[in-house]
CSV table of C-alpha atoms in Angstrom, one decimal:
chain,number,residue,atom,x,y,z
A,1,MET,CA,145.8,129.2,151.3
A,2,PRO,CA,145.8,131.9,153.7
A,3,SER,CA,148.8,132.1,156.1
A,4,GLN,CA,148.2,131.5,159.9
A,5,LYS,CA,149.0,135.1,160.5
A,6,SER,CA,146.4,136.5,158.2
A,7,ALA,CA,143.6,134.1,159.0
A,8,ALA,CA,143.9,134.6,162.9
A,9,PHE,CA,140.7,135.9,164.4
A,10,PRO,CA,139.8,138.8,164.8
A,11,SER,CA,141.4,141.2,162.1
A,12,ALA,CA,140.4,145.1,162.9
A,13,THR,CA,137.2,144.9,161.0
A,14,GLN,CA,136.3,141.8,162.6
A,15,ALA,CA,137.2,143.5,165.9
A,16,VAL,CA,134.9,146.5,165.2
A,17,LEU,CA,131.8,144.1,164.1
A,18,LEU,CA,132.2,142.1,166.8
A,19,PHE,CA,131.9,144.9,169.4
A,20,VAL,CA,128.8,146.1,167.5
A,21,ALA,CA,127.7,142.7,167.5
A,22,LEU,CA,127.9,142.9,171.3
A,23,PHE,CA,126.4,145.9,171.9
A,24,LEU,CA,123.4,144.9,169.8
A,25,VAL,CA,122.9,141.7,171.8
A,26,GLU,CA,123.3,143.5,175.0
A,27,LEU,CA,120.6,146.1,173.9
A,28,VAL,CA,118.0,143.4,172.9
A,29,VAL,CA,118.8,141.7,176.3
A,30,GLY,CA,118.5,145.1,178.1
A,31,ALA,CA,115.3,145.8,176.3
A,32,ALA,CA,113.8,142.3,177.1
A,33,LEU,CA,114.8,142.9,180.9
A,34,SER,CA,113.0,146.4,180.9
A,35,ASP,CA,109.9,144.9,179.6
A,36,ALA,CA,110.0,142.2,182.2
A,37,ASN,CA,110.6,144.9,184.6
A,38,GLY,CA,107.1,144.8,186.0
A,39,TRP,CA,107.8,141.7,187.9
A,40,LEU,CA,111.6,141.8,188.1
A,41,ASP,CA,111.7,144.6,190.0
A,42,LEU,CA,115.2,145.8,189.0
A,43,SER,CA,116.8,149.2,189.1
A,44,SER,CA,118.2,150.6,185.7
A,45,MET,CA,121.9,149.9,187.0
A,46,GLN,CA,120.9,146.3,188.0
A,47,ILE,CA,119.3,145.8,184.4
A,48,GLY,CA,122.1,147.0,182.7
A,49,VAL,CA,124.7,144.4,184.6
A,50,LEU,CA,122.3,141.7,183.9
A,51,ALA,CA,122.2,142.8,180.2
A,52,ALA,CA,126.2,142.9,180.2
A,53,VAL,CA,126.1,139.5,181.8
A,54,LEU,CA,123.9,137.6,179.5
A,55,GLY,CA,125.0,139.6,176.5
A,56,ASN,CA,128.7,138.9,176.9
A,57,GLY,CA,127.6,135.1,178.0
A,58,CYS,CA,125.8,134.6,174.5
A,59,VAL,CA,128.7,136.4,172.5
A,60,PHE,CA,131.3,134.7,174.4
A,61,ALA,CA,129.5,130.8,173.9
A,62,VAL,CA,129.8,131.5,170.4
A,63,LEU,CA,133.3,132.9,170.2
A,64,MET,CA,134.8,130.0,172.4
A,65,HIS,CA,133.0,127.4,170.3
A,66,SER,CA,133.8,128.6,167.0
A,67,GLN,CA,137.4,129.4,167.7
A,68,LYS,CA,137.6,126.0,169.7
A,69,LEU,CA,139.0,128.0,172.5
A,70,THR,CA,138.8,126.9,176.3
A,71,TYR,CA,138.4,129.3,179.0
A,72,ARG,CA,141.7,128.0,180.4
A,73,ALA,CA,143.4,129.2,177.4
A,74,LEU,CA,141.8,132.2,177.3
A,75,PHE,CA,142.6,133.4,180.9
A,76,HIS,CA,146.1,132.0,180.9
A,77,GLN,CA,148.1,131.1,178.1
A,78,SER,CA,151.6,131.8,179.7
A,79,GLN,CA,154.1,129.1,180.0
A,80,ALA,CA,154.4,130.3,183.6
A,81,SER,CA,151.9,128.9,186.1
A,82,ALA,CA,148.8,130.9,187.1
A,83,GLY,CA,150.3,130.8,190.4
A,84,ALA,CA,153.4,132.2,189.7
A,85,THR,CA,151.8,135.1,187.5
A,86,LEU,CA,149.6,136.2,190.5
A,87,LEU,CA,152.4,136.0,193.1
A,88,LEU,CA,154.9,137.7,190.9
A,89,VAL,CA,153.3,140.2,188.0
A,90,VAL,CA,150.0,141.4,190.0
A,91,PRO,CA,151.8,143.3,192.8
A,92,PRO,CA,154.3,145.1,190.9
A,93,ALA,CA,151.5,146.0,188.4
A,94,LEU,CA,149.1,147.0,191.3
A,95,LEU,CA,152.2,149.6,192.0
A,96,LEU,CA,150.9,151.5,188.6
A,97,VAL,CA,147.4,152.1,189.7
A,98,PRO,CA,148.0,155.4,192.0
A,99,ALA,CA,149.9,157.2,189.1
A,100,LEU,CA,147.6,155.8,186.6
A,101,LEU,CA,144.7,157.3,188.6
A,102,LEU,CA,146.4,160.6,189.4
A,103,THR,CA,147.3,161.4,185.5
A,104,ILE,CA,143.8,160.3,184.3
A,105,THR,CA,141.9,162.3,186.9
A,106,SER,CA,144.1,165.4,186.1
A,107,ALA,CA,143.5,164.6,182.3
A,108,LEU,CA,139.8,164.3,182.6
A,109,ASN,CA,139.3,167.4,185.2
A,110,LEU,CA,140.8,169.7,182.4
A,111,MET,CA,139.0,167.8,179.5
A,112,MET,CA,135.8,168.5,181.6
A,113,ARG,CA,136.7,172.4,182.0
A,114,ILE,CA,137.3,172.9,178.4
A,115,LEU,CA,134.4,170.6,177.1
A,116,PRO,CA,131.8,170.1,179.8
A,117,PRO,CA,129.9,167.0,179.9
A,118,SER,CA,126.0,166.7,178.9
A,119,ALA,CA,123.6,166.2,181.2
A,120,TRP,CA,123.1,162.5,179.9
A,121,GLU,CA,126.7,162.2,180.5
A,122,GLU,CA,126.8,163.5,184.3
A,123,ALA,CA,123.5,161.3,185.0
A,124,MET,CA,125.4,158.1,183.6
A,125,PHE,CA,128.7,158.9,185.7
A,126,SER,CA,126.3,159.6,189.0
A,127,ARG,CA,124.9,156.1,188.3
A,128,MET,CA,128.2,154.4,188.3
A,129,ALA,CA,129.6,156.1,191.3
A,130,ASP,CA,126.2,156.0,193.3
A,131,GLY,CA,127.5,153.4,195.9
A,132,SER,CA,124.9,151.0,195.3
A,133,VAL,CA,125.6,147.0,195.1
A,134,ALA,CA,124.8,147.1,191.4
A,135,ALA,CA,127.0,150.0,190.6
A,136,VAL,CA,130.0,148.4,192.6
A,137,LEU,CA,129.3,145.0,190.8
A,138,ALA,CA,129.4,146.6,187.5
A,139,VAL,CA,132.2,149.0,188.0
A,140,CYS,CA,134.6,146.9,190.0
A,141,VAL,CA,134.0,143.2,189.1
A,142,MET,CA,131.9,143.1,185.8
A,143,ALA,CA,133.7,145.5,183.8
A,144,PRO,CA,137.1,144.4,184.5
A,145,LEU,CA,136.3,140.4,184.0
A,146,LEU,CA,134.2,140.8,181.1
A,147,GLU,CA,136.0,143.6,179.0
A,148,GLU,CA,139.7,141.9,179.8
A,149,MET,CA,138.3,138.4,178.4
A,150,LEU,CA,137.0,140.6,175.3
A,151,PHE,CA,139.3,143.3,174.7
A,152,ARG,CA,142.5,141.7,175.7
A,153,GLY,CA,141.5,137.8,175.9
A,154,ILE,CA,139.7,137.7,172.0
A,155,VAL,CA,140.7,140.9,170.5
A,156,LEU,CA,144.4,141.6,171.3
A,157,ARG,CA,145.0,138.0,171.1
A,158,GLY,CA,144.1,138.0,167.6
A,159,PHE,CA,145.9,141.4,166.5
A,160,LEU,CA,149.1,140.1,168.2
A,161,GLN,CA,148.7,137.3,165.3
A,162,ARG,CA,148.2,139.9,162.6
A,163,TYR,CA,150.1,142.8,163.3
A,164,PRO,CA,153.5,144.4,164.9
A,165,ARG,CA,153.0,144.1,168.7
A,166,TRP,CA,152.7,148.2,169.2
A,167,GLN,CA,150.5,148.6,166.6
A,168,ALA,CA,148.5,145.7,167.8
A,169,ILE,CA,148.4,147.3,171.4
A,170,PHE,CA,147.3,150.6,170.3
A,171,MET,CA,144.9,149.3,168.0
A,172,SER,CA,143.1,147.5,170.6
A,173,ALA,CA,143.3,150.4,173.1
A,174,LEU,CA,141.9,152.7,170.4
A,175,LEU,CA,138.8,149.8,170.3
A,176,PHE,CA,138.6,149.8,174.0
A,177,GLY,CA,138.4,153.4,174.5
A,178,ALA,CA,135.8,153.8,171.7
A,179,ALA,CA,133.7,151.2,172.9
A,180,HIS,CA,132.8,153.2,175.9
A,181,MET,CA,131.0,155.8,173.7
A,182,ASN,CA,132.2,158.7,175.3
A,183,ILE,CA,134.9,161.2,175.0
A,184,TYR,CA,135.9,161.1,178.6
A,185,GLN,CA,136.1,157.3,178.9
A,186,PHE,CA,137.4,157.1,175.7
A,187,VAL,CA,140.8,159.0,177.1
A,188,VAL,CA,140.6,156.4,180.2
A,189,GLY,CA,140.0,153.7,177.8
A,190,LEU,CA,142.8,154.6,175.8
A,191,VAL,CA,145.4,155.2,178.4
A,192,MET,CA,144.2,152.0,180.5
A,193,GLY,CA,144.1,150.0,177.1
A,194,THR,CA,147.5,150.6,176.2
A,195,VAL,CA,148.9,149.8,179.7
A,196,LEU,CA,146.7,146.5,180.0
A,197,GLY,CA,147.7,145.7,176.5
A,198,TRP,CA,151.3,145.9,177.1
A,199,LEU,CA,151.0,143.7,180.2
A,200,TYR,CA,149.1,141.2,178.4
A,201,GLU,CA,151.6,141.1,175.4
A,202,ARG,CA,154.5,140.2,178.0
A,203,THR,CA,152.4,137.9,180.1
A,204,ARG,CA,149.8,136.2,177.7
A,205,SER,CA,147.8,136.2,181.1
A,206,LEU,CA,144.4,137.9,182.0
A,207,ILE,CA,145.4,137.3,185.7
A,208,PRO,CA,147.3,140.7,186.0
A,209,CYS,CA,145.2,142.5,183.3
A,210,ILE,CA,141.8,141.9,185.5
A,211,ALA,CA,143.8,142.8,188.8
A,212,LEU,CA,145.0,146.0,187.5
A,213,HIS,CA,141.7,146.8,185.9
A,214,ALA,CA,139.5,146.2,189.0
A,215,ALA,CA,142.3,147.8,191.4
A,216,TYR,CA,141.8,151.1,189.2
A,217,ASN,CA,138.1,151.2,189.1
A,218,THR,CA,137.8,150.4,192.5
A,219,THR,CA,140.2,153.0,193.5
A,220,THR,CA,138.6,155.6,191.2
A,221,LEU,CA,135.3,154.9,192.9
A,222,LEU,CA,136.8,155.1,196.5
A,223,LEU,CA,139.1,158.1,196.0
A,224,ALA,CA,138.1,160.4,193.5
A,225,ASP,CA,136.1,162.4,195.3
A,226,TRP,CA,138.8,162.6,198.1
A,227,LEU,CA,141.5,163.9,195.7
A,228,ASP,CA,139.3,166.7,194.2
A,229,ALA,CA,139.0,167.9,197.8
A,230,ALA,CA,142.6,167.4,198.7
A,231,SER,CA,145.0,170.4,199.4
A,232,PRO,CA,147.9,171.2,196.7
A,233,SER,CA,150.3,170.3,199.2
A,234,ARG,CA,148.8,167.0,200.1
A,235,LEU,CA,148.4,166.5,196.2
A,236,LEU,CA,151.9,167.1,195.6
A,237,TRP,CA,153.1,164.5,198.2
A,238,ILE,CA,150.6,161.6,196.9
A,239,ALA,CA,152.0,162.3,193.2
A,240,LEU,CA,155.5,161.9,194.3
A,241,LEU,CA,154.6,159.0,196.1
A,242,ALA,CA,152.6,157.6,193.3
A,243,LEU,CA,155.4,158.4,190.8
A,244,ALA,CA,157.9,156.4,193.2
A,245,ALA,CA,155.7,153.6,193.2
A,246,ALA,CA,154.9,153.5,189.4
A,247,ALA,CA,158.8,153.7,188.6
A,248,PHE,CA,159.5,150.8,191.1
A,249,GLY,CA,156.6,148.7,189.6
A,250,THR,CA,157.4,149.2,186.0
A,251,LEU,CA,161.4,148.5,186.8
A,252,VAL,CA,160.1,145.1,188.4
A,253,LEU,CA,157.8,144.4,185.4
A,254,ARG,CA,160.4,145.3,182.7
A,255,ALA,CA,163.2,142.8,184.2
A,256,MET,CA,160.8,140.3,185.0
A,257,LEU,CA,158.8,140.3,181.7
A,258,VAL,CA,161.2,140.0,178.8
A,259,PRO,CA,159.7,140.2,175.5
A,260,ARG,CA,158.8,137.4,173.7
A,261,THR,CA,161.5,138.0,170.9
A,262,ALA,CA,164.0,138.1,173.5
A,263,ARG,CA,162.7,134.7,175.1
A,264,GLY,CA,162.9,132.8,171.7
A,265,GLY,CA,159.3,133.3,170.8
A,266,SER,CA,157.5,134.4,167.7
A,267,SER,CA,157.5,138.3,167.5
A,268,ALA,CA,154.2,140.2,167.4
């Protein structure tokens, strides 16, 4: 009889198949919406948002039923209350956003100099940052919520029961980056997936993960162009302040979020 650890869902292979299934469901839903667009009158971004919501809804309905998992358990498995997590963990977690934004933006700018994006990728990034209601909803609300539910709430939860914790975090971050299907967002996904994975492993709650993810996406949408136009001296001061905020936030989080093994819980 398989052990509870080896039977935990999903394995690495199952996680990849789960992502493929989700992609195919969203593709089918998106195609159906496009065919019906004569009377829906939706933009391509609006169709994308609806396809993501409906596709994820279908997949999560099956997953939650098959795993006998409630949304309460999915979002907050921690022994601490949801209110305490919101008040005590989210503020220091948000202090990481400026440093993450500067680090990832600098890496992406360097990558784009070495490997310029294709016309298709430039068009996709432009649609994501066009300022429309659909784009803001997709980037700042739906992506943080749905991606955290899938990649931390389902995938990483299962990985932590199967693999050593840093292996589980890194594997889920790799999958998170690969799910974006371009090299630029792969880098973003890998970095953010590692930070979000560590945060989830320590808290067993999606509340700080969704907050950090949404804050990062929103800040990127609002400030990316402003950072590109900032003078070197201003960027230096911004970088110093961002590093100081991140250092303080990290120290508070590490002091507050004791590893599960140190709390007497099972190791992952």
